Every structure is written in C-alpha cells, then in structure tokens.
Amino acid sequence: SQKIEQNSEALNIQEGKTATLTCNYTNYSPAYLQWYRQDPGRGPVFLLLIRENEKEKRKERLKVTFDTTLKQSLFHITASQPADSATYLCALPLDSNYQLIWGAGTKLIIKP
Amino acid sequence: EAGVTQFPSHSVIEKGQTVTLRCDPISGHDNLYWYRRVMGKEIKFLLHFVKESKQDESGMPNNRFLAERTGGTYSTLKVQPAELEDSGVYFCASSQRFGGELFFGEGSRLTVL
C-alpha cells in the first residue's frame, strides 16, 4: 500500500538558519506533490505544489525539490523566523482520482 | 473573499448520539472534500464531491457516515450513531480545479464520550 513518511520528531532550528524537512514515499509514482503548513487548532494552509517533471520550485523563502528516483521531496525554508514554527505536511494524489494521502507532518520549531 | 467555513468548531456528544457537521466552501469551488484526522494519526480522505455528485467516497469508514451536498453549495456530514473511534478533527476543503491546491476550513473537532 502507498505510504508517506515524514520525520515524526520535532525539528529545532536556530533563527536565520535554513530548515530542511523530508518527505519520503513508497510504492507509487505521483503526478505531483503538495506541501501544507498547519498551525495548532487550524486547518492546513497550502504552500507549494511541485509536479513530477519539475526538479525544484521556489516561492519567496521556500524551496521544494522532487526526486522521483529517490521518491523523496525536500522542503527548505531559508532565513528561518520564529513565525515559521508550525507543522509541515506533505501530501500526494492517490491515482487518477486525485484523492490526497498525507504524511503525519513534521513539527518545526524556530528558536530566536 | 470568505474562506471555507465549518460549523461547529467543537462538538461533544455521547456514544450513540447523532452529530451533523456543516461545511460552506469557497463560492464557485465545485470540488468539496471531507478529511479526518484522528489523534496522533495522519489526515485521511473521506470523500470528494464535484458539485452535488459524489466523485469518490472510498474513504468513508462505514454506513454510519452520510455526506450530502445540497444543490452543489454547502455540505453536511452526519455521523449516526456516533462511536468512540469517530472522535477526531473533521476538515472540509474546497478547490476550484480538480487536482489543484486545497483550501481548508479550520476543522470541526468531534469528541465522542
């Protein structure tokens, strides 16, 4: 069955440094991958979508890579700020119905 | 532009009772999704509407769950009768395009005692 793995341990990063989060998946080849941010008690907020034919995508301080050979996506936040502290989720479509399956998320803590 | 709104934000009911959750998607979004997150687990898909039609309901756990989308606008998710394992946060999301980014509501937290 399809599975998505994100580091379940919280990631502690010093303010100003680059935070890198990992999303690994198995057993299938998604057409795209999405990253969301979720704050406590709130719904997920879309950040970026990267397609299978794209190696890298950027949006302001955010950068996402997608390696379909390794079956891995990396999510980078450069010049991190305490306001970037949140849980970051990756999601991929399950076959042609575009039903998303989700990783459990990685909690990112940016320390001032 | 108003975002996706969900009601209630929190509901506490006894096992065996009925609860109805409501979702108002972003105006003009034909695609409406229900997801659920149980404590400590990942978000799981429940079902997907395109306008008033159920496109995919493969994630609905059992026949105690009934989702409707009247006239292709708001949607309701009814749980009847509720069981302890139904506790969790129910998220509604909408999208303009099939396969595009999802806009989520803040969720309805359901606690079944």
Tab-separated table of C-alpha atoms in Angstrom:
chain	number	residue	atom	x	y	z
A	1	SER	CA	0.000	0.000	0.000
A	2	GLN	CA	1.067	3.595	-0.521
A	3	LYS	CA	2.887	5.201	2.351
A	4	ILE	CA	4.298	8.637	3.111
A	5	GLU	CA	6.950	9.173	5.743
A	6	GLN	CA	7.880	12.424	7.390
A	7	ASN	CA	10.208	12.795	10.319
A	8	SER	CA	7.958	12.457	13.349
A	9	GLU	CA	10.461	14.121	15.661
A	10	ALA	CA	10.299	17.885	16.031
A	11	LEU	CA	12.972	19.805	14.177
A	12	ASN	CA	14.624	22.583	16.186
A	13	ILE	CA	16.399	25.253	14.132
A	14	GLN	CA	18.094	28.478	15.123
A	15	GLU	CA	16.562	31.640	13.710
A	16	GLY	CA	18.247	32.708	10.486
A	17	LYS	CA	19.338	29.202	9.522
A	18	THR	CA	17.861	27.027	6.789
A	19	ALA	CA	15.324	24.418	7.833
A	20	THR	CA	15.069	21.277	5.703
A	21	LEU	CA	12.171	18.855	6.002
A	22	THR	CA	11.911	15.485	4.292
A	23	CYS	CA	9.007	13.637	2.726
A	24	ASN	CA	9.566	10.079	1.507
A	25	TYR	CA	7.021	7.921	-0.254
A	26	THR	CA	6.861	4.332	-1.413
A	27	ASN	CA	5.143	2.079	-3.875
A	28	TYR	CA	3.838	4.517	-6.443
A	29	SER	CA	4.606	7.445	-8.748
A	30	PRO	CA	2.532	10.549	-8.023
A	31	ALA	CA	1.943	13.169	-10.697
A	32	TYR	CA	2.646	15.921	-8.168
A	33	LEU	CA	3.306	16.597	-4.521
A	34	GLN	CA	1.982	19.343	-2.262
A	35	TRP	CA	3.276	20.943	0.929
A	36	TYR	CA	0.998	22.481	3.544
A	37	ARG	CA	1.540	24.313	6.794
A	38	GLN	CA	-0.657	23.688	9.819
A	39	ASP	CA	-0.763	25.747	12.993
A	40	PRO	CA	-2.267	24.347	16.230
A	41	GLY	CA	-6.070	24.301	16.103
A	42	ARG	CA	-6.157	25.484	12.489
A	43	GLY	CA	-6.677	23.865	9.122
A	44	PRO	CA	-3.788	23.133	6.742
A	45	VAL	CA	-2.713	26.004	4.501
A	46	PHE	CA	-1.375	25.282	1.019
A	47	LEU	CA	2.215	26.360	0.372
A	48	LEU	CA	3.589	24.806	-2.807
A	49	LEU	CA	2.826	22.215	-5.467
A	50	ILE	CA	5.586	20.574	-7.484
A	51	ARG	CA	4.942	18.332	-10.482
A	52	GLU	CA	6.785	15.142	-11.383
A	53	ASN	CA	8.586	16.827	-14.282
A	54	GLU	CA	9.834	19.680	-12.076
A	55	LYS	CA	13.027	19.266	-10.109
A	56	GLU	CA	12.686	22.375	-7.987
A	57	LYS	CA	10.196	25.099	-7.181
A	58	ARG	CA	10.631	28.315	-5.226
A	59	LYS	CA	8.320	30.784	-3.523
A	60	GLU	CA	9.919	33.604	-1.563
A	61	ARG	CA	11.962	31.904	1.216
A	62	LEU	CA	10.553	28.467	0.400
A	63	LYS	CA	12.101	25.892	-1.895
A	64	VAL	CA	10.825	22.422	-2.728
A	65	THR	CA	12.645	19.671	-4.598
A	66	PHE	CA	11.140	16.498	-6.020
A	67	ASP	CA	13.306	13.473	-6.791
A	68	THR	CA	11.139	10.805	-8.413
A	69	THR	CA	14.048	8.336	-8.486
A	70	LEU	CA	14.653	8.589	-4.751
A	71	LYS	CA	10.881	9.010	-4.159
A	72	GLN	CA	11.624	11.982	-1.979
A	73	SER	CA	10.749	15.647	-1.634
A	74	LEU	CA	12.746	18.147	0.391
A	75	PHE	CA	11.194	21.335	1.737
A	76	HIS	CA	13.544	24.186	2.621
A	77	ILE	CA	12.879	27.414	4.496
A	78	THR	CA	15.773	29.834	4.226
A	79	ALA	CA	16.459	32.646	6.700
A	80	SER	CA	14.035	30.958	9.093
A	81	GLN	CA	11.997	33.055	11.525
A	82	PRO	CA	10.130	32.131	14.740
A	83	ALA	CA	6.887	32.780	12.805
A	84	ASP	CA	7.786	29.802	10.600
A	85	SER	CA	7.245	27.498	13.563
A	86	ALA	CA	4.412	25.129	12.652
A	87	THR	CA	3.747	21.584	11.483
A	88	TYR	CA	4.527	20.990	7.832
A	89	LEU	CA	2.637	18.322	5.916
A	90	CYS	CA	3.304	16.737	2.559
A	91	ALA	CA	0.513	15.219	0.500
A	92	LEU	CA	0.370	13.253	-2.743
A	93	PRO	CA	-2.508	12.250	-5.000
A	94	LEU	CA	-3.576	8.646	-4.921
A	95	ASP	CA	-4.049	7.634	-8.570
A	96	SER	CA	-6.254	9.462	-11.024
A	97	ASN	CA	-8.956	10.391	-8.542
A	98	TYR	CA	-6.565	12.917	-7.026
A	99	GLN	CA	-7.549	11.773	-3.566
A	100	LEU	CA	-4.681	13.067	-1.412
A	101	ILE	CA	-2.809	10.886	1.022
A	102	TRP	CA	-0.913	12.662	3.747
A	103	GLY	CA	2.198	12.364	5.812
A	104	ALA	CA	1.842	12.729	9.574
A	105	GLY	CA	3.752	16.029	9.440
A	106	THR	CA	6.949	17.369	10.943
A	107	LYS	CA	6.812	19.961	13.708
A	108	LEU	CA	9.297	22.756	13.061
A	109	ILE	CA	10.425	24.979	15.921
A	110	ILE	CA	12.472	28.068	15.109
A	111	LYS	CA	14.288	29.402	18.159
A	112	PRO	CA	15.141	33.118	18.401
B	1	GLU	CA	-13.451	36.620	-0.264
B	2	ALA	CA	-14.689	34.350	2.518
B	3	GLY	CA	-12.743	31.166	3.107
B	4	VAL	CA	-14.052	27.697	3.852
B	5	THR	CA	-16.198	27.783	6.965
B	6	GLN	CA	-17.082	24.854	9.172
B	7	PHE	CA	-19.619	24.502	11.955
B	8	PRO	CA	-19.497	23.614	14.782
B	9	SER	CA	-15.888	24.180	15.733
B	10	HIS	CA	-16.231	21.656	18.558
B	11	SER	CA	-18.888	19.118	19.403
B	12	VAL	CA	-19.018	16.810	22.424
B	13	ILE	CA	-21.591	14.025	22.274
B	14	GLU	CA	-22.339	10.718	23.924
B	15	LYS	CA	-21.783	7.429	22.177
B	16	GLY	CA	-24.904	6.543	20.206
B	17	GLN	CA	-25.948	10.123	19.561
B	18	THR	CA	-26.050	11.872	16.210
B	19	VAL	CA	-23.924	14.786	15.059
B	20	THR	CA	-24.114	16.804	11.869
B	21	LEU	CA	-21.144	18.819	10.684
B	22	ARG	CA	-21.537	21.559	8.136
B	23	CYS	CA	-19.128	22.983	5.575
B	24	ASP	CA	-19.516	26.059	3.407
B	25	PRO	CA	-16.896	26.003	0.650
B	26	ILE	CA	-15.440	29.000	-1.122
B	27	SER	CA	-18.015	30.366	-3.548
B	28	GLY	CA	-17.502	28.977	-7.034
B	29	HIS	CA	-15.495	25.954	-5.923
B	30	ASP	CA	-17.128	22.894	-7.450
B	31	ASN	CA	-14.833	20.461	-5.633
B	32	LEU	CA	-15.518	19.816	-1.955
B	33	TYR	CA	-13.647	17.317	0.183
B	34	TRP	CA	-14.030	15.890	3.659
B	35	TYR	CA	-10.957	14.708	5.543
B	36	ARG	CA	-10.491	13.472	9.091
B	37	ARG	CA	-7.559	13.485	11.478
B	38	VAL	CA	-7.672	11.142	14.421
B	39	MET	CA	-5.367	11.971	17.343
B	40	GLY	CA	-1.776	11.086	16.562
B	41	LYS	CA	-2.537	9.927	13.032
B	42	GLU	CA	-2.241	11.460	9.609
B	43	ILE	CA	-5.070	13.224	7.782
B	44	LYS	CA	-7.268	10.695	5.981
B	45	PHE	CA	-9.520	11.256	2.991
B	46	LEU	CA	-13.232	10.609	3.459
B	47	LEU	CA	-14.936	11.748	0.279
B	48	HIS	CA	-15.000	14.166	-2.630
B	49	PHE	CA	-17.943	15.996	-4.188
B	50	VAL	CA	-17.983	17.604	-7.592
B	51	LYS	CA	-20.898	19.986	-7.374
B	52	GLU	CA	-23.701	17.877	-5.858
B	53	SER	CA	-22.352	14.497	-7.017
B	54	LYS	CA	-20.125	12.176	-5.015
B	55	GLN	CA	-16.991	11.716	-7.113
B	56	ASP	CA	-15.215	9.438	-4.663
B	57	GLU	CA	-16.478	8.169	-1.316
B	58	SER	CA	-13.946	5.383	-0.900
B	59	GLY	CA	-12.660	6.828	2.377
B	60	MET	CA	-15.958	6.775	4.244
B	61	PRO	CA	-15.386	4.386	7.151
B	62	ASN	CA	-18.827	2.772	7.264
B	63	ASN	CA	-22.535	3.361	6.750
B	64	ARG	CA	-22.812	5.371	9.958
B	65	PHE	CA	-21.392	8.267	7.980
B	66	LEU	CA	-23.598	10.127	5.496
B	67	ALA	CA	-22.445	13.101	3.457
B	68	GLU	CA	-24.623	15.331	1.346
B	69	ARG	CA	-24.108	18.439	-0.712
B	70	THR	CA	-27.351	20.224	-1.360
B	71	GLY	CA	-27.515	21.976	-4.706
B	72	GLY	CA	-23.762	21.848	-5.028
B	73	THR	CA	-23.262	24.503	-2.354
B	74	TYR	CA	-22.745	23.666	1.328
B	75	SER	CA	-22.168	20.117	2.544
B	76	THR	CA	-23.121	18.208	5.657
B	77	LEU	CA	-21.506	15.154	7.205
B	78	LYS	CA	-23.725	13.220	9.569
B	79	VAL	CA	-22.493	10.567	11.955
B	80	GLN	CA	-25.271	8.344	13.272
B	81	PRO	CA	-24.896	6.669	15.710
B	82	ALA	CA	-21.525	8.036	16.850
B	83	GLU	CA	-18.922	5.656	18.253
B	84	LEU	CA	-15.865	6.403	20.389
B	85	GLU	CA	-13.490	5.843	17.463
B	86	ASP	CA	-15.211	8.614	15.492
B	87	SER	CA	-13.518	11.214	17.699
B	88	GLY	CA	-11.135	13.446	15.802
B	89	VAL	CA	-10.977	16.608	13.752
B	90	TYR	CA	-13.054	16.695	10.584
B	91	PHE	CA	-11.708	19.011	7.924
B	92	CYS	CA	-13.541	20.292	4.912
B	93	ALA	CA	-11.643	21.633	1.917
B	94	SER	CA	-12.613	23.041	-1.433
B	95	SER	CA	-10.822	23.631	-4.700
B	96	GLN	CA	-11.558	25.323	-7.975
B	97	ARG	CA	-9.663	22.853	-10.090
B	98	PHE	CA	-9.658	19.094	-9.952
B	99	GLY	CA	-6.256	18.181	-8.566
B	100	GLY	CA	-5.384	21.733	-7.552
B	101	GLU	CA	-4.490	23.251	-4.220
B	102	LEU	CA	-6.962	22.702	-1.435
B	103	PHE	CA	-8.391	25.455	0.755
B	104	PHE	CA	-9.180	24.073	4.186
B	105	GLY	CA	-11.597	25.152	6.856
B	106	GLU	CA	-10.497	25.341	10.478
B	107	GLY	CA	-11.994	21.933	11.207
B	108	SER	CA	-14.740	20.573	13.437
B	109	ARG	CA	-13.421	18.768	16.473
B	110	LEU	CA	-15.674	15.864	17.454
B	111	THR	CA	-15.394	14.248	20.856
B	112	VAL	CA	-17.478	11.136	21.479
B	113	LEU	CA	-17.720	10.130	25.152
